[in-house]
PDB file of C-alpha atoms and ligand atoms in Angstrom:
ATOM      1  CA  MET A   1       9.233   8.250 -17.609  1.00 41.00           C
ATOM      2  CA  ALA A   2       9.997  11.562 -15.973  1.00 47.00           C
ATOM      3  CA  GLY A   3       7.307  14.149 -16.147  1.00 58.00           C
ATOM      4  CA  ARG A   4       4.585  15.748 -14.200  1.00 66.00           C
ATOM      5  CA  LEU A   5       1.906  13.778 -12.431  1.00 70.00           C
ATOM      6  CA  PRO A   6      -1.244  13.167 -14.501  1.00 70.00           C
ATOM      7  CA  ILE A   7      -3.389  15.095 -12.084  1.00 70.00           C
ATOM      8  CA  ASP A   8      -4.574  18.653 -11.749  1.00 69.00           C
ATOM      9  CA  THR A   9      -2.036  19.862  -9.221  1.00 66.00           C
ATOM     10  CA  SER A  10      -3.100  23.506  -9.533  1.00 66.00           C
ATOM     11  CA  SER A  11      -4.757  23.272  -6.132  1.00 71.00           C
ATOM     12  CA  LEU A  12      -1.477  22.024  -4.663  1.00 77.00           C
ATOM     13  CA  SER A  13       1.664  24.013  -4.175  1.00 71.00           C
ATOM     14  CA  GLN A  14       4.557  24.482  -1.814  1.00 73.00           C
ATOM     15  CA  ASP A  15       2.979  27.719  -0.631  1.00 77.00           C
ATOM     16  CA  HIS A  16      -0.197  26.586   1.079  1.00 83.00           C
ATOM     17  CA  ALA A  17      -1.619  23.546   2.864  1.00 90.00           C
ATOM     18  CA  PRO A  18      -3.853  21.242   0.807  1.00 93.00           C
ATOM     19  CA  VAL A  19      -7.614  20.916   1.211  1.00 92.00           C
ATOM     20  CA  GLU A  20      -8.504  17.244   1.558  1.00 93.00           C
ATOM     21  CA  LEU A  21     -10.633  15.549  -1.101  1.00 94.00           C
ATOM     22  CA  ASP A  22     -14.291  15.261  -0.057  1.00 93.00           C
ATOM     23  CA  LEU A  23     -14.543  11.503   0.478  1.00 95.00           C
ATOM     24  CA  SER A  24     -18.332  11.576   0.822  1.00 93.00           C
ATOM     25  CA  LYS A  25     -18.450  11.984  -2.957  1.00 90.00           C
ATOM     26  CA  PHE A  26     -15.786   9.420  -3.813  1.00 95.00           C
ATOM     27  CA  LEU A  27     -16.216   5.687  -4.539  1.00 96.00           C
ATOM     28  CA  TYR A  28     -13.318   4.692  -6.806  1.00 97.00           C
ATOM     29  CA  GLU A  29     -11.197   5.902  -9.705  1.00 96.00           C
ATOM     30  CA  ALA A  30      -8.797   4.087 -12.016  1.00 96.00           C
ATOM     31  CA  ILE A  31      -5.734   5.826 -13.472  1.00 95.00           C
ATOM     32  CA  ASP A  32      -3.137   4.831 -16.042  1.00 96.00           C
ATOM     33  CA  ALA A  33      -0.010   4.951 -13.852  1.00 96.00           C
ATOM     34  CA  SER A  34       2.193   3.856 -16.743  1.00 95.00           C
ATOM     35  CA  LYS A  35       2.038   7.483 -17.891  1.00 93.00           C
ATOM     36  CA  PHE A  36       4.311   8.574 -15.073  1.00 93.00           C
ATOM     37  CA  ILE A  37       6.049   5.459 -13.732  1.00 95.00           C
ATOM     38  CA  ASP A  38       7.669   2.464 -15.390  1.00 95.00           C
ATOM     39  CA  VAL A  39       6.193  -0.513 -13.505  1.00 94.00           C
ATOM     40  CA  ASN A  40       7.911  -2.970 -15.854  1.00 95.00           C
ATOM     41  CA  ARG A  41      11.181  -2.178 -14.114  1.00 95.00           C
ATOM     42  CA  TRP A  42       9.697  -3.304 -10.786  1.00 96.00           C
ATOM     43  CA  SER A  43       8.316  -6.550 -12.104  1.00 95.00           C
ATOM     44  CA  PRO A  44      11.521  -8.666 -11.703  1.00 95.00           C
ATOM     45  CA  PHE A  45      11.751  -7.751  -8.001  1.00 97.00           C
ATOM     46  CA  PHE A  46       8.560  -9.680  -7.256  1.00 98.00           C
ATOM     47  CA  ASP A  47      10.505 -12.898  -7.908  1.00 97.00           C
ATOM     48  CA  GLU A  48      12.611 -12.236  -4.808  1.00 96.00           C
ATOM     49  CA  ILE A  49       9.726 -11.597  -2.392  1.00 98.00           C
ATOM     50  CA  PRO A  50       9.619 -14.484   0.116  1.00 97.00           C
ATOM     51  CA  VAL A  51       6.500 -16.481   0.832  1.00 97.00           C
ATOM     52  CA  ASP A  52       4.133 -14.953   3.385  1.00 96.00           C
ATOM     53  CA  PRO A  53       4.488 -17.237   6.432  1.00 93.00           C
ATOM     54  CA  TYR A  54       1.075 -16.204   7.745  1.00 90.00           C
ATOM     55  CA  VAL A  55      -0.919 -17.674   4.852  1.00 89.00           C
ATOM     56  CA  ARG A  56      -1.074 -21.396   5.480  1.00 86.00           C
ATOM     57  CA  ASP A  57      -1.332 -22.657   1.924  1.00 88.00           C
ATOM     58  CA  GLY A  58       1.703 -20.687   0.784  1.00 90.00           C
ATOM     59  CA  TYR A  59       0.315 -18.929  -2.274  1.00 94.00           C
ATOM     60  CA  ARG A  60       1.049 -15.387  -1.106  1.00 96.00           C
ATOM     61  CA  TYR A  61       4.351 -13.510  -1.087  1.00 98.00           C
ATOM     62  CA  LYS A  62       4.699 -10.171   0.661  1.00 97.00           C
ATOM     63  CA  SER A  63       7.204  -7.452   1.461  1.00 98.00           C
ATOM     64  CA  ILE A  64       6.342  -4.071   2.941  1.00 98.00           C
ATOM     65  CA  ALA A  65       7.685  -0.607   3.689  1.00 98.00           C
ATOM     66  CA  TRP A  66       6.431   2.339   5.741  1.00 98.00           C
ATOM     67  CA  PHE A  67       6.529   6.016   4.843  1.00 98.00           C
ATOM     68  CA  ARG A  68       5.231   9.244   6.228  1.00 98.00           C
ATOM     69  CA  VAL A  69       3.873  11.626   3.616  1.00 98.00           C
ATOM     70  CA  LYS A  70       3.164  15.159   4.806  1.00 98.00           C
ATOM     71  CA  HIS A  71       2.551  18.402   2.969  1.00 97.00           C
ATOM     72  CA  ALA A  72       5.267  20.989   3.645  1.00 95.00           C
ATOM     73  CA  MET A  73       2.720  23.666   4.573  1.00 94.00           C
ATOM     74  CA  ALA A  74       0.495  21.433   6.715  1.00 96.00           C
ATOM     75  CA  ALA A  75       1.042  21.383  10.446  1.00 96.00           C
ATOM     76  CA  PRO A  76       2.312  17.978  11.570  1.00 97.00           C
ATOM     77  CA  ILE A  77      -0.287  15.765  13.225  1.00 96.00           C
ATOM     78  CA  ASN A  78       1.229  15.408  16.683  1.00 96.00           C
ATOM     79  CA  ALA A  79      -0.306  11.978  17.205  1.00 93.00           C
ATOM     80  CA  ILE A  80       1.699  10.699  14.209  1.00 95.00           C
ATOM     81  CA  ASP A  81       4.992  11.968  15.640  1.00 96.00           C
ATOM     82  CA  GLU A  82       4.042  10.575  19.054  1.00 93.00           C
ATOM     83  CA  HIS A  83       3.093   7.215  17.568  1.00 91.00           C
ATOM     84  CA  ILE A  84       6.347   6.937  15.597  1.00 94.00           C
ATOM     85  CA  ALA A  85       8.406   7.985  18.657  1.00 94.00           C
ATOM     86  CA  THR A  86       6.624   5.423  20.859  1.00 91.00           C
ATOM     87  CA  VAL A  87       7.111   2.530  18.454  1.00 91.00           C
ATOM     88  CA  ASN A  88      10.716   3.582  17.816  1.00 94.00           C
ATOM     89  CA  GLY A  89      11.328   3.505  21.576  1.00 93.00           C
ATOM     90  CA  LEU A  90       9.731   0.050  21.841  1.00 90.00           C
ATOM     91  CA  SER A  91      12.054  -1.023  19.004  1.00 92.00           C
ATOM     92  CA  GLY A  92      15.113  -0.103  21.060  1.00 94.00           C
ATOM     93  CA  MET A  93      16.066   3.133  19.319  1.00 96.00           C
ATOM     94  CA  SER A  94      17.759   5.990  21.182  1.00 95.00           C
ATOM     95  CA  SER A  95      15.927   9.323  21.052  1.00 95.00           C
ATOM     96  CA  ALA A  96      18.554  10.669  18.666  1.00 95.00           C
ATOM     97  CA  GLN A  97      17.972   7.756  16.300  1.00 95.00           C
ATOM     98  CA  SER A  98      14.222   8.043  16.679  1.00 97.00           C
ATOM     99  CA  ASN A  99      14.179  11.789  16.000  1.00 97.00           C
ATOM    100  CA  ARG A 100      15.480  11.202  12.486  1.00 96.00           C
ATOM    101  CA  TYR A 101      12.090   9.748  11.593  1.00 97.00           C
ATOM    102  CA  LEU A 102      10.010  12.590  13.021  1.00 98.00           C
ATOM    103  CA  SER A 103       8.678  15.642  11.214  1.00 97.00           C
ATOM    104  CA  ILE A 104      11.321  17.819  12.928  1.00 97.00           C
ATOM    105  CA  SER A 105      13.983  16.090  10.786  1.00 97.00           C
ATOM    106  CA  PRO A 106      14.597  16.494   7.057  1.00 97.00           C
ATOM    107  CA  ALA A 107      12.499  14.306   4.782  1.00 97.00           C
ATOM    108  CA  SER A 108      13.957  11.587   2.539  1.00 96.00           C
ATOM    109  CA  TRP A 109      12.377  13.181  -0.550  1.00 97.00           C
ATOM    110  CA  GLN A 110      10.372  16.277  -1.414  1.00 96.00           C
ATOM    111  CA  SER A 111       8.174  17.088  -4.368  1.00 94.00           C
ATOM    112  CA  ASP A 112       8.624  20.535  -5.905  1.00 90.00           C
ATOM    113  CA  GLU A 113       5.412  19.995  -7.835  1.00 90.00           C
ATOM    114  CA  THR A 114       2.965  19.228  -5.037  1.00 93.00           C
ATOM    115  CA  GLY A 115       4.765  20.290  -1.845  1.00 94.00           C
ATOM    116  CA  TYR A 116       4.623  16.798  -0.306  1.00 96.00           C
ATOM    117  CA  SER A 117       7.558  15.382   1.686  1.00 97.00           C
ATOM    118  CA  CYS A 118       8.236  11.694   2.339  1.00 98.00           C
ATOM    119  CA  TRP A 119      10.089  10.112   5.241  1.00 98.00           C
ATOM    120  CA  ASN A 120      11.309   6.563   4.743  1.00 97.00           C
ATOM    121  CA  LEU A 121      10.412   4.883   8.079  1.00 97.00           C
ATOM    122  CA  PRO A 122      11.887   1.802   9.812  1.00 96.00           C
ATOM    123  CA  GLN A 123      10.682  -1.720   9.110  1.00 97.00           C
ATOM    124  CA  TYR A 124       7.785  -1.817  11.571  1.00 95.00           C
ATOM    125  CA  ALA A 125       5.851  -5.038  12.087  1.00 94.00           C
ATOM    126  CA  LEU A 126       2.283  -5.102  10.890  1.00 91.00           C
ATOM    127  CA  GLN A 127      -0.107  -5.285  13.790  1.00 85.00           C
ATOM    128  CA  GLN A 128      -3.619  -5.071  12.480  1.00 68.00           C
ATOM    129  CA  SER A 129      -6.649  -4.556  14.672  1.00 60.00           C
ATOM    130  CA  ILE A 130      -8.749  -7.697  15.101  1.00 55.00           C
ATOM    131  CA  LYS A 131     -11.764  -5.626  14.143  1.00 60.00           C
ATOM    132  CA  TYR A 132     -10.701  -5.592  10.526  1.00 57.00           C
ATOM    133  CA  ASN A 133      -8.972  -8.898   9.954  1.00 59.00           C
ATOM    134  CA  PRO A 134     -10.625 -11.875  11.614  1.00 60.00           C
ATOM    135  CA  VAL A 135      -8.222 -14.265   9.837  1.00 63.00           C
ATOM    136  CA  HIS A 136      -5.052 -12.762  11.244  1.00 62.00           C
ATOM    137  CA  GLY A 137      -6.448 -10.943  14.280  1.00 57.00           C
ATOM    138  CA  ASP A 138      -4.179  -8.837  16.430  1.00 67.00           C
ATOM    139  CA  MET A 139      -1.167 -10.997  15.758  1.00 78.00           C
ATOM    140  CA  ARG A 140       2.056  -9.192  15.048  1.00 87.00           C
ATOM    141  CA  ARG A 141       3.273  -9.998  11.568  1.00 92.00           C
ATOM    142  CA  GLU A 142       6.851  -9.460  10.399  1.00 94.00           C
ATOM    143  CA  TYR A 143       7.557  -8.871   6.738  1.00 96.00           C
ATOM    144  CA  PRO A 144      10.826  -8.123   4.970  1.00 97.00           C
ATOM    145  CA  ARG A 145      11.471  -4.846   3.295  1.00 97.00           C
ATOM    146  CA  ILE A 146      10.715  -3.997  -0.306  1.00 98.00           C
ATOM    147  CA  ASN A 147      13.996  -3.882  -2.220  1.00 97.00           C
ATOM    148  CA  ASN A 148      15.765  -0.566  -1.475  1.00 96.00           C
ATOM    149  CA  SER A 149      16.493   0.000  -5.147  1.00 95.00           C
ATOM    150  CA  ILE A 150      12.735   0.403  -5.590  1.00 97.00           C
ATOM    151  CA  THR A 151      11.942   2.404  -2.449  1.00 97.00           C
ATOM    152  CA  ASP A 152      14.851   4.787  -3.111  1.00 96.00           C
ATOM    153  CA  SER A 153      13.808   5.395  -6.730  1.00 96.00           C
ATOM    154  CA  LEU A 154      12.203   8.514  -8.140  1.00 96.00           C
ATOM    155  CA  ASP A 155       9.348   6.480  -9.634  1.00 97.00           C
ATOM    156  CA  PHE A 156       8.492   5.087  -6.225  1.00 98.00           C
ATOM    157  CA  TYR A 157       8.394   8.530  -4.613  1.00 97.00           C
ATOM    158  CA  LYS A 158       6.245   9.745  -7.501  1.00 96.00           C
ATOM    159  CA  LEU A 159       3.767   6.990  -6.693  1.00 97.00           C
ATOM    160  CA  LEU A 160       3.607   8.113  -3.044  1.00 98.00           C
ATOM    161  CA  ASP A 161       3.366  11.730  -4.181  1.00 96.00           C
ATOM    162  CA  TYR A 162       0.546  10.880  -6.556  1.00 96.00           C
ATOM    163  CA  TYR A 163      -1.401   9.020  -3.870  1.00 97.00           C
ATOM    164  CA  ALA A 164      -1.078  12.004  -1.523  1.00 97.00           C
ATOM    165  CA  ALA A 165      -1.864  14.539  -4.263  1.00 95.00           C
ATOM    166  CA  PHE A 166      -4.968  12.606  -5.297  1.00 95.00           C
ATOM    167  CA  PHE A 167      -6.468  12.647  -1.794  1.00 96.00           C
ATOM    168  CA  ARG A 168      -4.702  15.865  -0.700  1.00 96.00           C
ATOM    169  CA  TRP A 169      -4.268  14.820   2.923  1.00 96.00           C
ATOM    170  CA  SER A 170      -2.210  16.967   5.312  1.00 96.00           C
ATOM    171  CA  ASP A 171      -0.159  14.268   7.042  1.00 97.00           C
ATOM    172  CA  ALA A 172      -0.337  10.464   7.046  1.00 97.00           C
ATOM    173  CA  ILE A 173       1.630   7.257   7.457  1.00 97.00           C
ATOM    174  CA  VAL A 174       1.553   5.150   4.310  1.00 98.00           C
ATOM    175  CA  LEU A 175       1.942   1.388   4.336  1.00 97.00           C
ATOM    176  CA  VAL A 176       3.207   0.030   1.013  1.00 98.00           C
ATOM    177  CA  GLN A 177       2.782  -3.686   0.359  1.00 98.00           C
ATOM    178  CA  PHE A 178       4.305  -5.537  -2.570  1.00 98.00           C
ATOM    179  CA  GLN A 179       2.302  -8.696  -2.958  1.00 98.00           C
ATOM    180  CA  ARG A 180       2.368 -11.677  -5.294  1.00 98.00           C
ATOM    181  CA  VAL A 181      -0.265 -14.392  -5.365  1.00 98.00           C
ATOM    182  CA  ASP A 182       0.461 -17.511  -7.392  1.00 97.00           C
ATOM    183  CA  CYS A 183      -1.445 -20.539  -8.625  1.00 97.00           C
ATOM    184  CA  PHE A 184      -0.658 -23.915 -10.164  1.00 97.00           C
ATOM    185  CA  THR A 185      -2.766 -26.223 -12.275  1.00 96.00           C
ATOM    186  CA  ASP A 186      -3.771 -28.160  -9.159  1.00 95.00           C
ATOM    187  CA  ARG A 187      -4.018 -25.185  -6.772  1.00 95.00           C
ATOM    188  CA  VAL A 188      -5.765 -21.837  -7.185  1.00 96.00           C
ATOM    189  CA  GLY A 189      -4.462 -18.616  -5.616  1.00 96.00           C
ATOM    190  CA  LEU A 190      -6.626 -16.375  -3.449  1.00 95.00           C
ATOM    191  CA  PRO A 191      -5.989 -12.600  -3.687  1.00 95.00           C
ATOM    192  CA  ALA A 192      -8.411 -11.961  -0.789  1.00 94.00           C
ATOM    193  CA  VAL A 193      -8.271 -14.812   1.730  1.00 88.00           C
ATOM    194  CA  GLU A 194     -11.106 -13.355   3.792  1.00 90.00           C
ATOM    195  CA  GLY A 195     -13.575 -12.786   0.917  1.00 95.00           C
ATOM    196  CA  PHE A 196     -15.205  -9.370   0.498  1.00 97.00           C
ATOM    197  CA  HIS A 197     -13.793  -7.115   3.207  1.00 96.00           C
ATOM    198  CA  GLN A 198     -12.704  -3.674   4.315  1.00 94.00           C
ATOM    199  CA  ASP A 199      -9.309  -2.993   5.874  1.00 90.00           C
ATOM    200  CA  GLY A 200     -10.227  -0.098   8.148  1.00 88.00           C
ATOM    201  CA  ASN A 201      -8.546   2.557   6.011  1.00 93.00           C
ATOM    202  CA  ARG A 202     -10.232   5.640   4.641  1.00 94.00           C
ATOM    203  CA  HIS A 203      -8.959   4.930   1.142  1.00 97.00           C
ATOM    204  CA  VAL A 204      -6.655   2.462  -0.570  1.00 97.00           C
ATOM    205  CA  GLY A 205      -4.649   2.353  -3.783  1.00 98.00           C
ATOM    206  CA  MET A 206      -3.807  -0.767  -5.776  1.00 98.00           C
ATOM    207  CA  LEU A 207      -1.325  -0.741  -8.641  1.00 98.00           C
ATOM    208  CA  VAL A 208      -1.210  -3.889 -10.746  1.00 98.00           C
ATOM    209  CA  VAL A 209       2.377  -4.581 -11.825  1.00 98.00           C
ATOM    210  CA  ASP A 210       1.996  -7.868 -13.691  1.00 98.00           C
ATOM    211  CA  ARG A 211      -0.413 -10.685 -14.584  1.00 98.00           C
ATOM    212  CA  ASN A 212       1.467 -13.707 -15.827  1.00 98.00           C
ATOM    213  CA  ASN A 213      -0.095 -16.926 -17.162  1.00 98.00           C
ATOM    214  CA  ILE A 214      -3.459 -16.511 -15.435  1.00 98.00           C
ATOM    215  CA  THR A 215      -6.888 -16.715 -17.092  1.00 98.00           C
ATOM    216  CA  ASP A 216      -8.719 -13.535 -18.094  1.00 97.00           C
ATOM    217  CA  ASP A 217     -11.291 -14.108 -15.355  1.00 97.00           C
ATOM    218  CA  SER A 218      -8.600 -14.456 -12.669  1.00 98.00           C
ATOM    219  CA  GLY A 219      -7.973 -11.699 -10.145  1.00 98.00           C
ATOM    220  CA  VAL A 220     -11.043  -9.689 -11.136  1.00 98.00           C
ATOM    221  CA  SER A 221     -11.409  -6.689  -8.828  1.00 98.00           C
ATOM    222  CA  GLN A 222     -14.902  -6.390  -7.397  1.00 98.00           C
ATOM    223  CA  TYR A 223     -16.444  -3.785  -5.116  1.00 97.00           C
ATOM    224  CA  VAL A 224     -19.837  -3.925  -3.449  1.00 97.00           C
ATOM    225  CA  MET A 225     -21.419  -1.052  -1.558  1.00 97.00           C
ATOM    226  CA  ASP A 226     -21.204  -0.679   2.202  1.00 97.00           C
ATOM    227  CA  ASP A 227     -24.324   0.104   4.197  1.00 96.00           C
ATOM    228  CA  GLN A 228     -23.425   1.535   7.610  1.00 95.00           C
ATOM    229  CA  GLY A 229     -20.636  -0.960   8.171  1.00 94.00           C
ATOM    230  CA  LYS A 230     -22.414  -3.918   6.572  1.00 96.00           C
ATOM    231  CA  LYS A 231     -21.671  -5.461   3.195  1.00 97.00           C
ATOM    232  CA  THR A 232     -24.430  -5.286   0.615  1.00 98.00           C
ATOM    233  CA  ASP A 233     -24.871  -7.213  -2.652  1.00 97.00           C
ATOM    234  CA  THR A 234     -24.778  -4.065  -4.769  1.00 97.00           C
ATOM    235  CA  LEU A 235     -21.868  -4.656  -7.138  1.00 97.00           C
ATOM    236  CA  VAL A 236     -20.428  -1.327  -8.329  1.00 97.00           C
ATOM    237  CA  PHE A 237     -17.166  -2.496  -9.903  1.00 97.00           C
ATOM    238  CA  ASN A 238     -16.322  -5.780 -11.616  1.00 98.00           C
ATOM    239  CA  SER A 239     -13.231  -5.540 -13.851  1.00 97.00           C
ATOM    240  CA  VAL A 240      -9.735  -6.756 -14.372  1.00 98.00           C
ATOM    241  CA  ILE A 241      -7.194  -4.054 -13.534  1.00 98.00           C
ATOM    242  CA  SER A 242      -4.458  -4.359 -16.163  1.00 97.00           C
ATOM    243  CA  PRO A 243      -0.735  -4.041 -15.488  1.00 97.00           C
ATOM    244  CA  GLY A 244       0.232  -0.373 -15.232  1.00 97.00           C
ATOM    245  CA  GLN A 245      -3.209   0.629 -13.948  1.00 98.00           C
ATOM    246  CA  LEU A 246      -3.735   2.111 -10.504  1.00 97.00           C
ATOM    247  CA  ILE A 247      -7.093   2.170  -8.768  1.00 98.00           C
ATOM    248  CA  PHE A 248      -8.063   4.143  -5.695  1.00 98.00           C
ATOM    249  CA  TRP A 249     -11.164   3.267  -3.703  1.00 98.00           C
ATOM    250  CA  ASN A 250     -13.041   4.510  -0.673  1.00 97.00           C
ATOM    251  CA  ASP A 251     -12.572   1.776   1.926  1.00 96.00           C
ATOM    252  CA  LYS A 252     -15.466   3.089   4.018  1.00 95.00           C
ATOM    253  CA  ARG A 253     -18.047   3.043   1.243  1.00 97.00           C
ATOM    254  CA  VAL A 254     -17.185  -0.165  -0.616  1.00 97.00           C
ATOM    255  CA  TRP A 255     -16.076  -3.687   0.305  1.00 98.00           C
ATOM    256  CA  HIS A 256     -13.403  -5.169  -1.965  1.00 98.00           C
ATOM    257  CA  TYR A 257     -12.536  -8.602  -3.273  1.00 97.00           C
ATOM    258  CA  GLY A 258     -10.323 -10.199  -5.918  1.00 97.00           C
ATOM    259  CA  THR A 259     -11.460 -13.407  -7.588  1.00 98.00           C
ATOM    260  CA  GLU A 260      -9.274 -16.513  -7.426  1.00 97.00           C
ATOM    261  CA  LEU A 261      -6.346 -17.060  -9.778  1.00 98.00           C
ATOM    262  CA  LYS A 262      -6.251 -19.946 -12.247  1.00 98.00           C
ATOM    263  CA  VAL A 263      -3.450 -20.989 -14.584  1.00 98.00           C
ATOM    264  CA  ALA A 264      -4.022 -20.019 -18.221  1.00 98.00           C
ATOM    265  CA  ASP A 265      -1.631 -22.505 -19.871  1.00 98.00           C
ATOM    266  CA  SER A 266      -0.188 -25.466 -17.978  1.00 97.00           C
ATOM    267  CA  ARG A 267       2.723 -25.697 -20.454  1.00 97.00           C
ATOM    268  CA  VAL A 268       3.928 -22.172 -19.729  1.00 97.00           C
ATOM    269  CA  ASN A 269       6.086 -20.981 -16.797  1.00 96.00           C
ATOM    270  CA  GLY A 270       6.194 -24.467 -15.244  1.00 96.00           C
ATOM    271  CA  GLY A 271       2.418 -24.493 -14.949  1.00 97.00           C
ATOM    272  CA  ARG A 272       2.511 -21.501 -12.614  1.00 98.00           C
ATOM    273  CA  GLY A 273       0.488 -18.301 -12.826  1.00 98.00           C
ATOM    274  CA  THR A 274       1.154 -15.090 -10.862  1.00 98.00           C
ATOM    275  CA  ARG A 275      -0.418 -11.712 -10.187  1.00 98.00           C
ATOM    276  CA  ASP A 276       1.787  -8.956  -8.751  1.00 98.00           C
ATOM    277  CA  ILE A 277       0.315  -5.880  -7.104  1.00 98.00           C
ATOM    278  CA  ILE A 278       1.249  -2.936  -4.902  1.00 98.00           C
ATOM    279  CA  ILE A 279      -1.175  -1.856  -2.187  1.00 98.00           C
ATOM    280  CA  LEU A 280      -0.983   1.637  -0.734  1.00 98.00           C
ATOM    281  CA  SER A 281      -2.891   2.533   2.420  1.00 97.00           C
ATOM    282  CA  ALA A 282      -2.664   5.839   4.288  1.00 97.00           C
ATOM    283  CA  LYS A 283      -3.178   5.909   8.064  1.00 94.00           C
ATOM    284  CA  THR A 284      -4.087   8.965  10.075  1.00 91.00           C
ATOM    285  CA  PRO A 285      -4.819   8.743  13.807  1.00 84.00           C
ATOM    286  CA  PRO A 286      -7.006   7.964  15.596  1.00 78.00           C
ATOM    287  CA  ALA A 287      -8.092   5.420  12.958  1.00 74.00           C
ATOM    288  CA  ASN A 288      -6.342   2.092  12.421  1.00 71.00           C
ATOM    289  CA  MET A 289      -2.585   2.557  13.039  1.00 81.00           C
ATOM    290  CA  PRO A 290      -1.378  -1.026  12.616  1.00 86.00           C
ATOM    291  CA  ILE A 291       2.246  -0.426  13.564  1.00 89.00           C
ATOM    292  CA  GLY A 292       4.208  -2.743  15.822  1.00 88.00           C
ATOM    293  CA  PRO A 293       7.855  -2.532  16.960  1.00 90.00           C
ATOM    294  CA  VAL A 294      10.578  -3.251  14.421  1.00 93.00           C
ATOM    295  CA  PRO A 295      11.492  -6.966  14.535  1.00 93.00           C
ATOM    296  CA  GLU A 296      15.029  -7.512  15.788  1.00 93.00           C
ATOM    297  CA  ARG A 297      16.313  -8.798  12.481  1.00 94.00           C
ATOM    298  CA  PHE A 298      15.408  -5.469  10.839  1.00 94.00           C
ATOM    299  CA  ARG A 299      16.947  -3.168  13.466  1.00 93.00           C
ATOM    300  CA  ASP A 300      19.590  -1.763  11.148  1.00 84.00           C
ATOM    301  CA  TRP A 301      19.179   1.988  11.740  1.00 76.00           C
ATOM    302  CA  GLY A 302      22.622   2.206  13.352  1.00 63.00           C
ATOM    303  CA  GLN A 303      24.255   1.569   9.989  1.00 54.00           C
ATOM    304  CA  ALA A 304      21.621   3.459   8.046  1.00 50.00           C
ATOM    305  CA  ALA A 305      22.397   6.573  10.105  1.00 46.00           C
ATOM    306  CA  THR A 306      25.974   6.787   8.861  1.00 41.00           C
TER     307      THR A 306
HETATM  308 FE1  LIG B   1      -7.896  -5.762   1.483  1.00 91.46          FE
END
């Protein structure tokens, strides 16, 4: 699956800083990601994602990872370095350990094609502003890490690179969430617990990895237009995103939802249906930086440093 990204990268190079995509003209765009990454190889790893303890009915499974993605020629956003250093300090890291995650240190991966660099960050807790998630509020949520064999892979970095190259930002923190929602014959699964919503990002990417034993009208992605911070009833997107497809949307201009999951065939897969997705969301200060200190059980940077 090696090969160049399916995007016009002529405006991107290692020699000059990117010019950000004009978001005032952007609603959503779907792309066939299977042209440049093999999502089938990631599918088995969704079986090992533990249940999300913060969803009461137990139909969601989630693991996460944090990255910083910055263009080599763009000046670092100081507030990002300061934010990372602060949370690293709160997590009990020494300054020497913390510095390894700042823009002054070498990146984990660099793209020769686009000029973007990626730093693989510690396992920060998710601490979302109450403004955007009334269900989970400002609670600190701890999630385990996405399997390292995925986050260390070339395909994974190409996905981050593609997200950055599509929006052409200068510097951002990217939260990656691997998420499964399941259903049984006597229990539906809810991809969006809170109904139509926004997450407080500027833009979001969703890559569908697998749909297994769910009906064709399950997990339909729907967007309605925003009107100055309020949801409208103007439906602008209403389709199933197939496995291998990636969709980007403007989280300021549309509200998103995924319809409930229902089992297609009760005799298959023990009567269980699943939908596996990857959510990518870039964060640039001062907007929504939902990063909390690394939970103690994930404070393994001492070994990682050797
Ligand atoms: Fe969302």
